[in-house]
GROMACS .gro file of C-alpha atoms in nm:
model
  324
    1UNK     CA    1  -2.545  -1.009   0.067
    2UNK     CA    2  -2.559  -1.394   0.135
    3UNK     CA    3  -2.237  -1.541   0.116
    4UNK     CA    4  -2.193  -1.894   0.186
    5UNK     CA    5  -1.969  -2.050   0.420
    6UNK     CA    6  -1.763  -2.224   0.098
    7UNK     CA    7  -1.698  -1.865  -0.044
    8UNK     CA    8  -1.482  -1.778   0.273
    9UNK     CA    9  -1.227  -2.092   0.247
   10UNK     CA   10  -1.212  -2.075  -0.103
   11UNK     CA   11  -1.145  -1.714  -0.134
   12UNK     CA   12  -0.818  -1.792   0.134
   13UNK     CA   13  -0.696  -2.071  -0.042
   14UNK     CA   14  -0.677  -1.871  -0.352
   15UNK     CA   15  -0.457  -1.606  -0.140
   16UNK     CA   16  -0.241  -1.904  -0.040
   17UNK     CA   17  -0.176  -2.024  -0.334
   18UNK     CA   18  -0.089  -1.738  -0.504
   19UNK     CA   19   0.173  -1.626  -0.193
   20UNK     CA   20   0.335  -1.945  -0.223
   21UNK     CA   21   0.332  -1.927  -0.608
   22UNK     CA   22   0.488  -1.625  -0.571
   23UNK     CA   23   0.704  -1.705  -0.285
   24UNK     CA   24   0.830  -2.026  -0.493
   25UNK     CA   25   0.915  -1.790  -0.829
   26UNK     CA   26   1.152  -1.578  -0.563
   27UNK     CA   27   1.290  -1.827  -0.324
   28UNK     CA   28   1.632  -1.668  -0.466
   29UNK     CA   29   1.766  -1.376  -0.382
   30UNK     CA   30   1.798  -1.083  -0.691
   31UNK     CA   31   1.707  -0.741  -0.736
   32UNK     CA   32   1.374  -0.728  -0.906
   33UNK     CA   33   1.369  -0.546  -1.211
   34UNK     CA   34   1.079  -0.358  -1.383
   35UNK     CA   35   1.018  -0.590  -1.632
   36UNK     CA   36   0.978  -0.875  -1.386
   37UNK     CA   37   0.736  -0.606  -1.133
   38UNK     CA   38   0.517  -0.552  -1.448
   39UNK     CA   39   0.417  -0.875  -1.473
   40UNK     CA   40   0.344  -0.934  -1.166
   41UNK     CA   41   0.175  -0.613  -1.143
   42UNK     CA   42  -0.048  -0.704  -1.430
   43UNK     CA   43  -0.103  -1.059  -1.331
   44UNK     CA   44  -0.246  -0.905  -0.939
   45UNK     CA   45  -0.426  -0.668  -1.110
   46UNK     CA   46  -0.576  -0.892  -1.331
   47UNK     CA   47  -0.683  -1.118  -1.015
   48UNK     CA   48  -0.840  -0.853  -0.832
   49UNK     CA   49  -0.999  -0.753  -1.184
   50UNK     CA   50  -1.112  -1.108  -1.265
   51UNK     CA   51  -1.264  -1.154  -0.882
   52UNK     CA   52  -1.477  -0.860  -0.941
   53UNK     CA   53  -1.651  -1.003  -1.229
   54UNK     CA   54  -1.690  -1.332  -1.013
   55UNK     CA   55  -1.903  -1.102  -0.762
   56UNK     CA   56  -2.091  -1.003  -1.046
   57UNK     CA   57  -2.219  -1.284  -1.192
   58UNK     CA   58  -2.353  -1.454  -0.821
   59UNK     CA   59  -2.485  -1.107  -0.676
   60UNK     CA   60  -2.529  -0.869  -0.975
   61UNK     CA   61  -2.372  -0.503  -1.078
   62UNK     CA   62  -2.446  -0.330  -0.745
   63UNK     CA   63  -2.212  -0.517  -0.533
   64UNK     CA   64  -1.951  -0.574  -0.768
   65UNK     CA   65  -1.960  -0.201  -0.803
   66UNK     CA   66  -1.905  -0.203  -0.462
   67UNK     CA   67  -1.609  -0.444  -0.451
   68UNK     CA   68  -1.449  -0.248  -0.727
   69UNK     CA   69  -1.474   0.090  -0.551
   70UNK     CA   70  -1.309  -0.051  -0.262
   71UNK     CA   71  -1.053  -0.235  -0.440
   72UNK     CA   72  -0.976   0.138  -0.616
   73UNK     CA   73  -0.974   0.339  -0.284
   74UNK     CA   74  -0.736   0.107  -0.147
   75UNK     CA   75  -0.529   0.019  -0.442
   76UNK     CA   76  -0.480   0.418  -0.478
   77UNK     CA   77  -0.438   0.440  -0.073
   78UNK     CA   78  -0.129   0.190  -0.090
   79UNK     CA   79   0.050   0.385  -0.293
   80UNK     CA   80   0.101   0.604  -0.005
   81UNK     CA   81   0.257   0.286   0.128
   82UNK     CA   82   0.491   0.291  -0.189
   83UNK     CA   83   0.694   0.679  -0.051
   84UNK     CA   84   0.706   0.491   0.278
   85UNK     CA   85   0.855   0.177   0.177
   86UNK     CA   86   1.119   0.348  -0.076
   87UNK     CA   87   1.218   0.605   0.220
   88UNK     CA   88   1.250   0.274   0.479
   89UNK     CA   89   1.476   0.112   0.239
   90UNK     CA   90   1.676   0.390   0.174
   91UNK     CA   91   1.739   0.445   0.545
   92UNK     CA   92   1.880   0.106   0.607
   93UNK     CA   93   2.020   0.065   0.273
   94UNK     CA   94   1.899  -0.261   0.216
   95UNK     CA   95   1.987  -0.437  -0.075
   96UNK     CA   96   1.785  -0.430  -0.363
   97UNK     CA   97   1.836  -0.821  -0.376
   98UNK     CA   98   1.631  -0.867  -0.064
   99UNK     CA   99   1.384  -0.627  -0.042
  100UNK     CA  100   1.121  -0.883  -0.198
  101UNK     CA  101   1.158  -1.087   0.110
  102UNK     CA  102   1.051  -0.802   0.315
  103UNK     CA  103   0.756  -0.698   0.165
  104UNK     CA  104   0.636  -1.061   0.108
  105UNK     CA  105   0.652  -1.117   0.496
  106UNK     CA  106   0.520  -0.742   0.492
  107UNK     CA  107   0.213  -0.831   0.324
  108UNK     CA  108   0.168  -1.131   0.470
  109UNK     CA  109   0.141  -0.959   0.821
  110UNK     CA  110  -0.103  -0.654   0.667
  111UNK     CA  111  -0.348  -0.940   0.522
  112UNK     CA  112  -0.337  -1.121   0.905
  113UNK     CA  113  -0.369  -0.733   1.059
  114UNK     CA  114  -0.629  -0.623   0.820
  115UNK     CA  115  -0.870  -0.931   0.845
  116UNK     CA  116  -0.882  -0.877   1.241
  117UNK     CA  117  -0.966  -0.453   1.182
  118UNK     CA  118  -1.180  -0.574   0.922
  119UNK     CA  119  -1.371  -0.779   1.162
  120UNK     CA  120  -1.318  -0.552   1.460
  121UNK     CA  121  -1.486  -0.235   1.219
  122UNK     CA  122  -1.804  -0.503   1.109
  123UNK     CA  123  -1.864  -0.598   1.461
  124UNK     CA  124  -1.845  -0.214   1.554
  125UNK     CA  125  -2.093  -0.105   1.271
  126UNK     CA  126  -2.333  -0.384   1.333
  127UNK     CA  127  -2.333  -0.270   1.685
  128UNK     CA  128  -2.308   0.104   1.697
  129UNK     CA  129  -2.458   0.232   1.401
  130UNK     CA  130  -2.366   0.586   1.502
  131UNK     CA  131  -1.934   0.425   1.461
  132UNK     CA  132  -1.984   0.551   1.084
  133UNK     CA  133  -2.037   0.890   1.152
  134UNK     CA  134  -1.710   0.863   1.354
  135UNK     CA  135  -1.583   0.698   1.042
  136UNK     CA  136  -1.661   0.970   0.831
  137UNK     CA  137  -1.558   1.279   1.053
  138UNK     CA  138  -1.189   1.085   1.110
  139UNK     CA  139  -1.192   1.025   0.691
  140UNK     CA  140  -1.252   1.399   0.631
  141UNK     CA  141  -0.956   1.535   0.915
  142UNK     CA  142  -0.723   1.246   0.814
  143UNK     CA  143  -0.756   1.360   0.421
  144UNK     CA  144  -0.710   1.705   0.544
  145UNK     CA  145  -0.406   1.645   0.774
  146UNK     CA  146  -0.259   1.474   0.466
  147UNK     CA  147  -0.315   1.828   0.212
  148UNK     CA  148  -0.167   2.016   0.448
  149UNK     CA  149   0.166   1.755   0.597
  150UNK     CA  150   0.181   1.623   0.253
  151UNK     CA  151   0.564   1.784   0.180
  152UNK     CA  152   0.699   1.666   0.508
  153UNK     CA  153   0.939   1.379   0.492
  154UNK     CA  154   0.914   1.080   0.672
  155UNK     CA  155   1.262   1.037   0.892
  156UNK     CA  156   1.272   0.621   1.008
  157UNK     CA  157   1.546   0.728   1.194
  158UNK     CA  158   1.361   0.933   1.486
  159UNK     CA  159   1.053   0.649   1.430
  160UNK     CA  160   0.957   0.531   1.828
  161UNK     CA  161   0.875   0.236   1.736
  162UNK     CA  162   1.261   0.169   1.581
  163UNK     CA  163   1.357   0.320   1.912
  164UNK     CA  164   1.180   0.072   2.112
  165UNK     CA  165   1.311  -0.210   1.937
  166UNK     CA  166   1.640  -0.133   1.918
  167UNK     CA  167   1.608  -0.113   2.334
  168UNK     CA  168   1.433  -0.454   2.347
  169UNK     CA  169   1.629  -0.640   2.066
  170UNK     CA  170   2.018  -0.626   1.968
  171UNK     CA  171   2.038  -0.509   1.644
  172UNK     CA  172   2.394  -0.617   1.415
  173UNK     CA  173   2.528  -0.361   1.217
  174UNK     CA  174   2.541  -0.568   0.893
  175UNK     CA  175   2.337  -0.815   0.702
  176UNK     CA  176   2.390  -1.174   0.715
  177UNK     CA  177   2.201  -1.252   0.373
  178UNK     CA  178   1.801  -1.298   0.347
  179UNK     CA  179   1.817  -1.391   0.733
  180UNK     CA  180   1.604  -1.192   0.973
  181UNK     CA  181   1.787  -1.335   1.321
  182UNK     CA  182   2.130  -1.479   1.370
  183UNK     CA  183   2.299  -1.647   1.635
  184UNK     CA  184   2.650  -1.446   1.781
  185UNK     CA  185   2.808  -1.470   2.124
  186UNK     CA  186   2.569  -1.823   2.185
  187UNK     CA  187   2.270  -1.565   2.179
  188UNK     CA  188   1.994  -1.485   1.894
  189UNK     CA  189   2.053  -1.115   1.733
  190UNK     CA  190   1.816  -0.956   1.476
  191UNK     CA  191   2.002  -0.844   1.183
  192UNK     CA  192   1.885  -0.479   1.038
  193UNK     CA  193   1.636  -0.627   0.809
  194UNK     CA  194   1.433  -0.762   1.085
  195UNK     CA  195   1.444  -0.389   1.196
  196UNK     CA  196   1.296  -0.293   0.848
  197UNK     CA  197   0.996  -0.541   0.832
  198UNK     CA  198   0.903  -0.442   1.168
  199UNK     CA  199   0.867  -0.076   1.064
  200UNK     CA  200   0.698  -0.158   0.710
  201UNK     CA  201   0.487  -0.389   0.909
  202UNK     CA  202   0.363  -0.124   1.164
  203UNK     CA  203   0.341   0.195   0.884
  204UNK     CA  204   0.097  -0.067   0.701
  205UNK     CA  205  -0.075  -0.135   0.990
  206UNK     CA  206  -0.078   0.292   1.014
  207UNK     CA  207  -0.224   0.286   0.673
  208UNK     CA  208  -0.474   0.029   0.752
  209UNK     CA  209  -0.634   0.270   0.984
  210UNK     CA  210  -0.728   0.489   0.713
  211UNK     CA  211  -0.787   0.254   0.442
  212UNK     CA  212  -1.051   0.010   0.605
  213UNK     CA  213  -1.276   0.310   0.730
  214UNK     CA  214  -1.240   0.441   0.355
  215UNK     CA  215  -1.372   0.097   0.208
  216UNK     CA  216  -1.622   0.095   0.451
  217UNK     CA  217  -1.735   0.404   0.283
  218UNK     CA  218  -1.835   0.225  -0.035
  219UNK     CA  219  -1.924  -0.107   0.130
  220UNK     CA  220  -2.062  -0.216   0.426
  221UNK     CA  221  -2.065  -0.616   0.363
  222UNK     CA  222  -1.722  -0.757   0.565
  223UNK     CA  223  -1.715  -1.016   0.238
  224UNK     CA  224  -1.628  -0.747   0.019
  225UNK     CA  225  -1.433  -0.516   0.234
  226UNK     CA  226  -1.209  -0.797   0.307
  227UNK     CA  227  -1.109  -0.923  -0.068
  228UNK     CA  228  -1.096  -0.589  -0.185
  229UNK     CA  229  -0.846  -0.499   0.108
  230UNK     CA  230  -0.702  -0.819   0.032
  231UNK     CA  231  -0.660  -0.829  -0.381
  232UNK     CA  232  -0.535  -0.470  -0.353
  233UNK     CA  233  -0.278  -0.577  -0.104
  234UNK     CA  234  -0.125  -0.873  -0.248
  235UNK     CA  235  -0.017  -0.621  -0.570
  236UNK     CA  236   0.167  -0.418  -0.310
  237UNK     CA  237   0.499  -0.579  -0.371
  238UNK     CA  238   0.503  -0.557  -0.742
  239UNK     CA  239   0.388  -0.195  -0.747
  240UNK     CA  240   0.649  -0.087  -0.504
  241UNK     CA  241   0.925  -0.231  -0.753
  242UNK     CA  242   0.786  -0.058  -1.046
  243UNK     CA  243   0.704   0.315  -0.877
  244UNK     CA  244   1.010   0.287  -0.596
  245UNK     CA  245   1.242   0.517  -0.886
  246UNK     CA  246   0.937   0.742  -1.014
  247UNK     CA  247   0.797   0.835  -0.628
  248UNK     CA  248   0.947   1.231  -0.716
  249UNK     CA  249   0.771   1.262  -1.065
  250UNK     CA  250   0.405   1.215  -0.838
  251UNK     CA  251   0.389   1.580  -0.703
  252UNK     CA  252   0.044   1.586  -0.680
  253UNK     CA  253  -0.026   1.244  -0.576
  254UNK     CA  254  -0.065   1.275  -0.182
  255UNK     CA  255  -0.310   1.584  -0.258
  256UNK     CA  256  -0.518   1.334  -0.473
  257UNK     CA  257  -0.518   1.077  -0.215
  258UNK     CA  258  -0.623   1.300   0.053
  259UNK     CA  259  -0.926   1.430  -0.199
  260UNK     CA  260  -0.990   1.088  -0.175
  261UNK     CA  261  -1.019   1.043   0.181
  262UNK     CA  262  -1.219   1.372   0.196
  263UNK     CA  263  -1.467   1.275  -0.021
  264UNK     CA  264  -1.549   0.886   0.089
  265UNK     CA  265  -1.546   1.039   0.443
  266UNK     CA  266  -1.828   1.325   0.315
  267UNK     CA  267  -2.015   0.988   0.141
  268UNK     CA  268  -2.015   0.794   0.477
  269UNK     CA  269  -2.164   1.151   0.668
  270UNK     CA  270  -2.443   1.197   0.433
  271UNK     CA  271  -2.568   0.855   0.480
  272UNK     CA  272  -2.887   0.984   0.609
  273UNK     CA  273  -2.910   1.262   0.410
  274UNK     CA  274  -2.849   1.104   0.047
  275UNK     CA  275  -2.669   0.795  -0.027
  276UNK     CA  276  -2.488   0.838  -0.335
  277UNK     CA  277  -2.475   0.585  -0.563
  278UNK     CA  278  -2.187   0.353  -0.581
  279UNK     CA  279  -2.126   0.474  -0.964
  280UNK     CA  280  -2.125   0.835  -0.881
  281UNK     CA  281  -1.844   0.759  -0.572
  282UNK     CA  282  -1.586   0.468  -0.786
  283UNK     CA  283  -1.660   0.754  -1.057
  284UNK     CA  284  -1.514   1.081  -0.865
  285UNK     CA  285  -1.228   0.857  -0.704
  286UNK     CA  286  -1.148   0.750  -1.040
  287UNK     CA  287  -1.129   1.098  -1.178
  288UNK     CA  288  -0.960   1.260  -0.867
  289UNK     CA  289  -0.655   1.010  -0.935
  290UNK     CA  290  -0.619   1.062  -1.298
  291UNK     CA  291  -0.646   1.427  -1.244
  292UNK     CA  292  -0.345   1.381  -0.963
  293UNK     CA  293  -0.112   1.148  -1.175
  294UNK     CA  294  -0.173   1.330  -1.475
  295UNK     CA  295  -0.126   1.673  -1.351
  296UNK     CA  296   0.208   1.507  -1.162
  297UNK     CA  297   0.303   1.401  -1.511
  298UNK     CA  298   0.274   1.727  -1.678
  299UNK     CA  299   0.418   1.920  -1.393
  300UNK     CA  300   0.712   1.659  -1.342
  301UNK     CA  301   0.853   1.644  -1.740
  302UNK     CA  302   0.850   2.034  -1.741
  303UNK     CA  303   1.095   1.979  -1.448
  304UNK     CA  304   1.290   1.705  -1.548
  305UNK     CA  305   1.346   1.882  -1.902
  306UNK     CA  306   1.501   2.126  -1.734
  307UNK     CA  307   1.729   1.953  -1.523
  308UNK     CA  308   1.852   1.782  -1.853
  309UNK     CA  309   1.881   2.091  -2.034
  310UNK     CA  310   2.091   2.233  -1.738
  311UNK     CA  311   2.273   1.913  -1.717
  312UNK     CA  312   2.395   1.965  -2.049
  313UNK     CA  313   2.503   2.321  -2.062
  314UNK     CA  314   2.688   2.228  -1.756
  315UNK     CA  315   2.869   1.957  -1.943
  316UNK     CA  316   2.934   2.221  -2.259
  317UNK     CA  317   3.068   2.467  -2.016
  318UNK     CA  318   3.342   2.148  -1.891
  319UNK     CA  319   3.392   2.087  -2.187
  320UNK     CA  320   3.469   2.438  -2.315
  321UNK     CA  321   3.706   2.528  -2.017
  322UNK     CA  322   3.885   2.205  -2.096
  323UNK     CA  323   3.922   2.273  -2.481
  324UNK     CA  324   4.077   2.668  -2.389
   0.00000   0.00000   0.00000
């Protein structure tokens, strides 16, 4: 793939422009609703959609295959990032008026983290041809550390890395608005959602290590690793606001996501054997996720009509002992 120098600069200013567009249309503070996170949803979606078919008319079907299988695995793979950010929140009980702050500066920091592993993994590859194999074997055990751990809950609380900066930085009990530091005493203090962006920051960066050896899976041209890292990551935000209240009707999710991992890291071992074709792999991710949410779906309304029927016959019974 010969990409020019142009495609680079132009590809970052695009990024730029959209974080400060977006950045601009929430310089206040408010709870994001689900109306607002669907558009923005939509409108990232239809970015990384509408890059895709930019890759396809200068270098054909086959690498805009690629870019869209990538784009998939990790668009899929950050909804992992989704149960993580919703617990994290929870934890520290941040407002729901400035959690958009957070996971701007979030993403912000995963695009600046990814672009270095992006470029650390190329230079690796194009060095040590064997790396992918080592790819591949840590794809396959990741995906099946996730089936098996994929019911345990994530605690923030007992999280070293919150330990460790609670030891190197004061920490204030309460928030002082969108602010990350404040001055008390004649000294700077980080105020707990400083705490919280350094913990989604670092379980992104967690995720990363995953992802980008996924993508790599599909794709081994840094260009297309990088945007589809990139275009899936920039949606992160709005998809958080729209899944953060449906996170318990995905019970099957995490399994889907690890099927994932199992099977790019199974495509990046039989590299020498067969190389299956880029349709064949965006074609099995895609059905391994519909399978997932669907089945989640199905599984999830049986449960929740329950709970409402039980609801009610509780409320009947109330209401009966009240009536005697």
């Amino acid at each position: 793939m010969d990409v020019p120098f142009w495609a680079w600069p132009a590809v970052l200013g695009v990024i730029a422009v959209m974080l400060a567009i977006d950045l601009f249309s929430h310089r206040r503070a408010h709870a994001v609703g689900v109306r607002e996170a669907a558009f923005w949803s939509a409108l990232w979606i239809a970015l990384g959609l509408a890059f895709g078919a930019v890759i396809w008319w200068l270098w054909g079907a086959e690498l805009a295959g690629q870019y869209y299988a990538g784009y998939l695995i990790e668009k899929s793979l950050a909804v992992d990032n989704v149960f993580v950010f919703a617990i994290i929140f929870s934890y520290f009980a941040v407002p729901a008026r400035y959690q958009h702050r957070v996971l701007f500066f979030g993403v912000l920091g995963a695009l600046v983290f990814r672009g270095v592993f992006i470029a650390a993994g190329s230079v690796l590859i194009a060095s040590f041809s064997w790396i992918l194999y080592v790819f591949g074997a840590f794809l396959v055990l990741t995906g099946i550390r996730m089936a098996r751990h994929r019911d345990e809950a994530v605690d923030p609380g007992s999280s070293r890395t919150l330990r460790l900066f609670r030891r190197l930085i004061p920490v204030t009990d309460d928030y002082h608005g969108q602010r990350f530091l404040v001055r008390q005493g004649g000294r700077w203090v980080a105020t707990p959602l400083l705490a919280v962006l350094v913990l989604v920051e670092v379980s992104d960066i967690v995720f990363a290590v995953d992802s980008i050896p996924a993508v790599f899976a599909v794709t081994s041209e840094p260009f297309l690793v990088f945007t589809s890292n990139a275009f899936a990551v920039l949606g992160l935000r709005a998809m958080y606001f729209m899944l953060a209240g449906l996170m318990h009707r995905f019970t099957y999710l995490k399994l889907g996501l690890a099927l994932v991992l199992v099977w790019v890291g199974v495509k990046m071992l039989l590299l020498e054997v067969y190389k299956i074709p880029t349709a064949l792999s965006l074609g099995v991710v895609a059905a391994i996720l519909v399978t997932a949410v669907t089945a989640s779906l199905l599984r999830s309304r049986g449960q929740e009509k329950g709970r409402d029927q039980g609801q009610e016959e509780q409320e009947e019974a109330v209401s009966g002992a009240a009536e005697r």
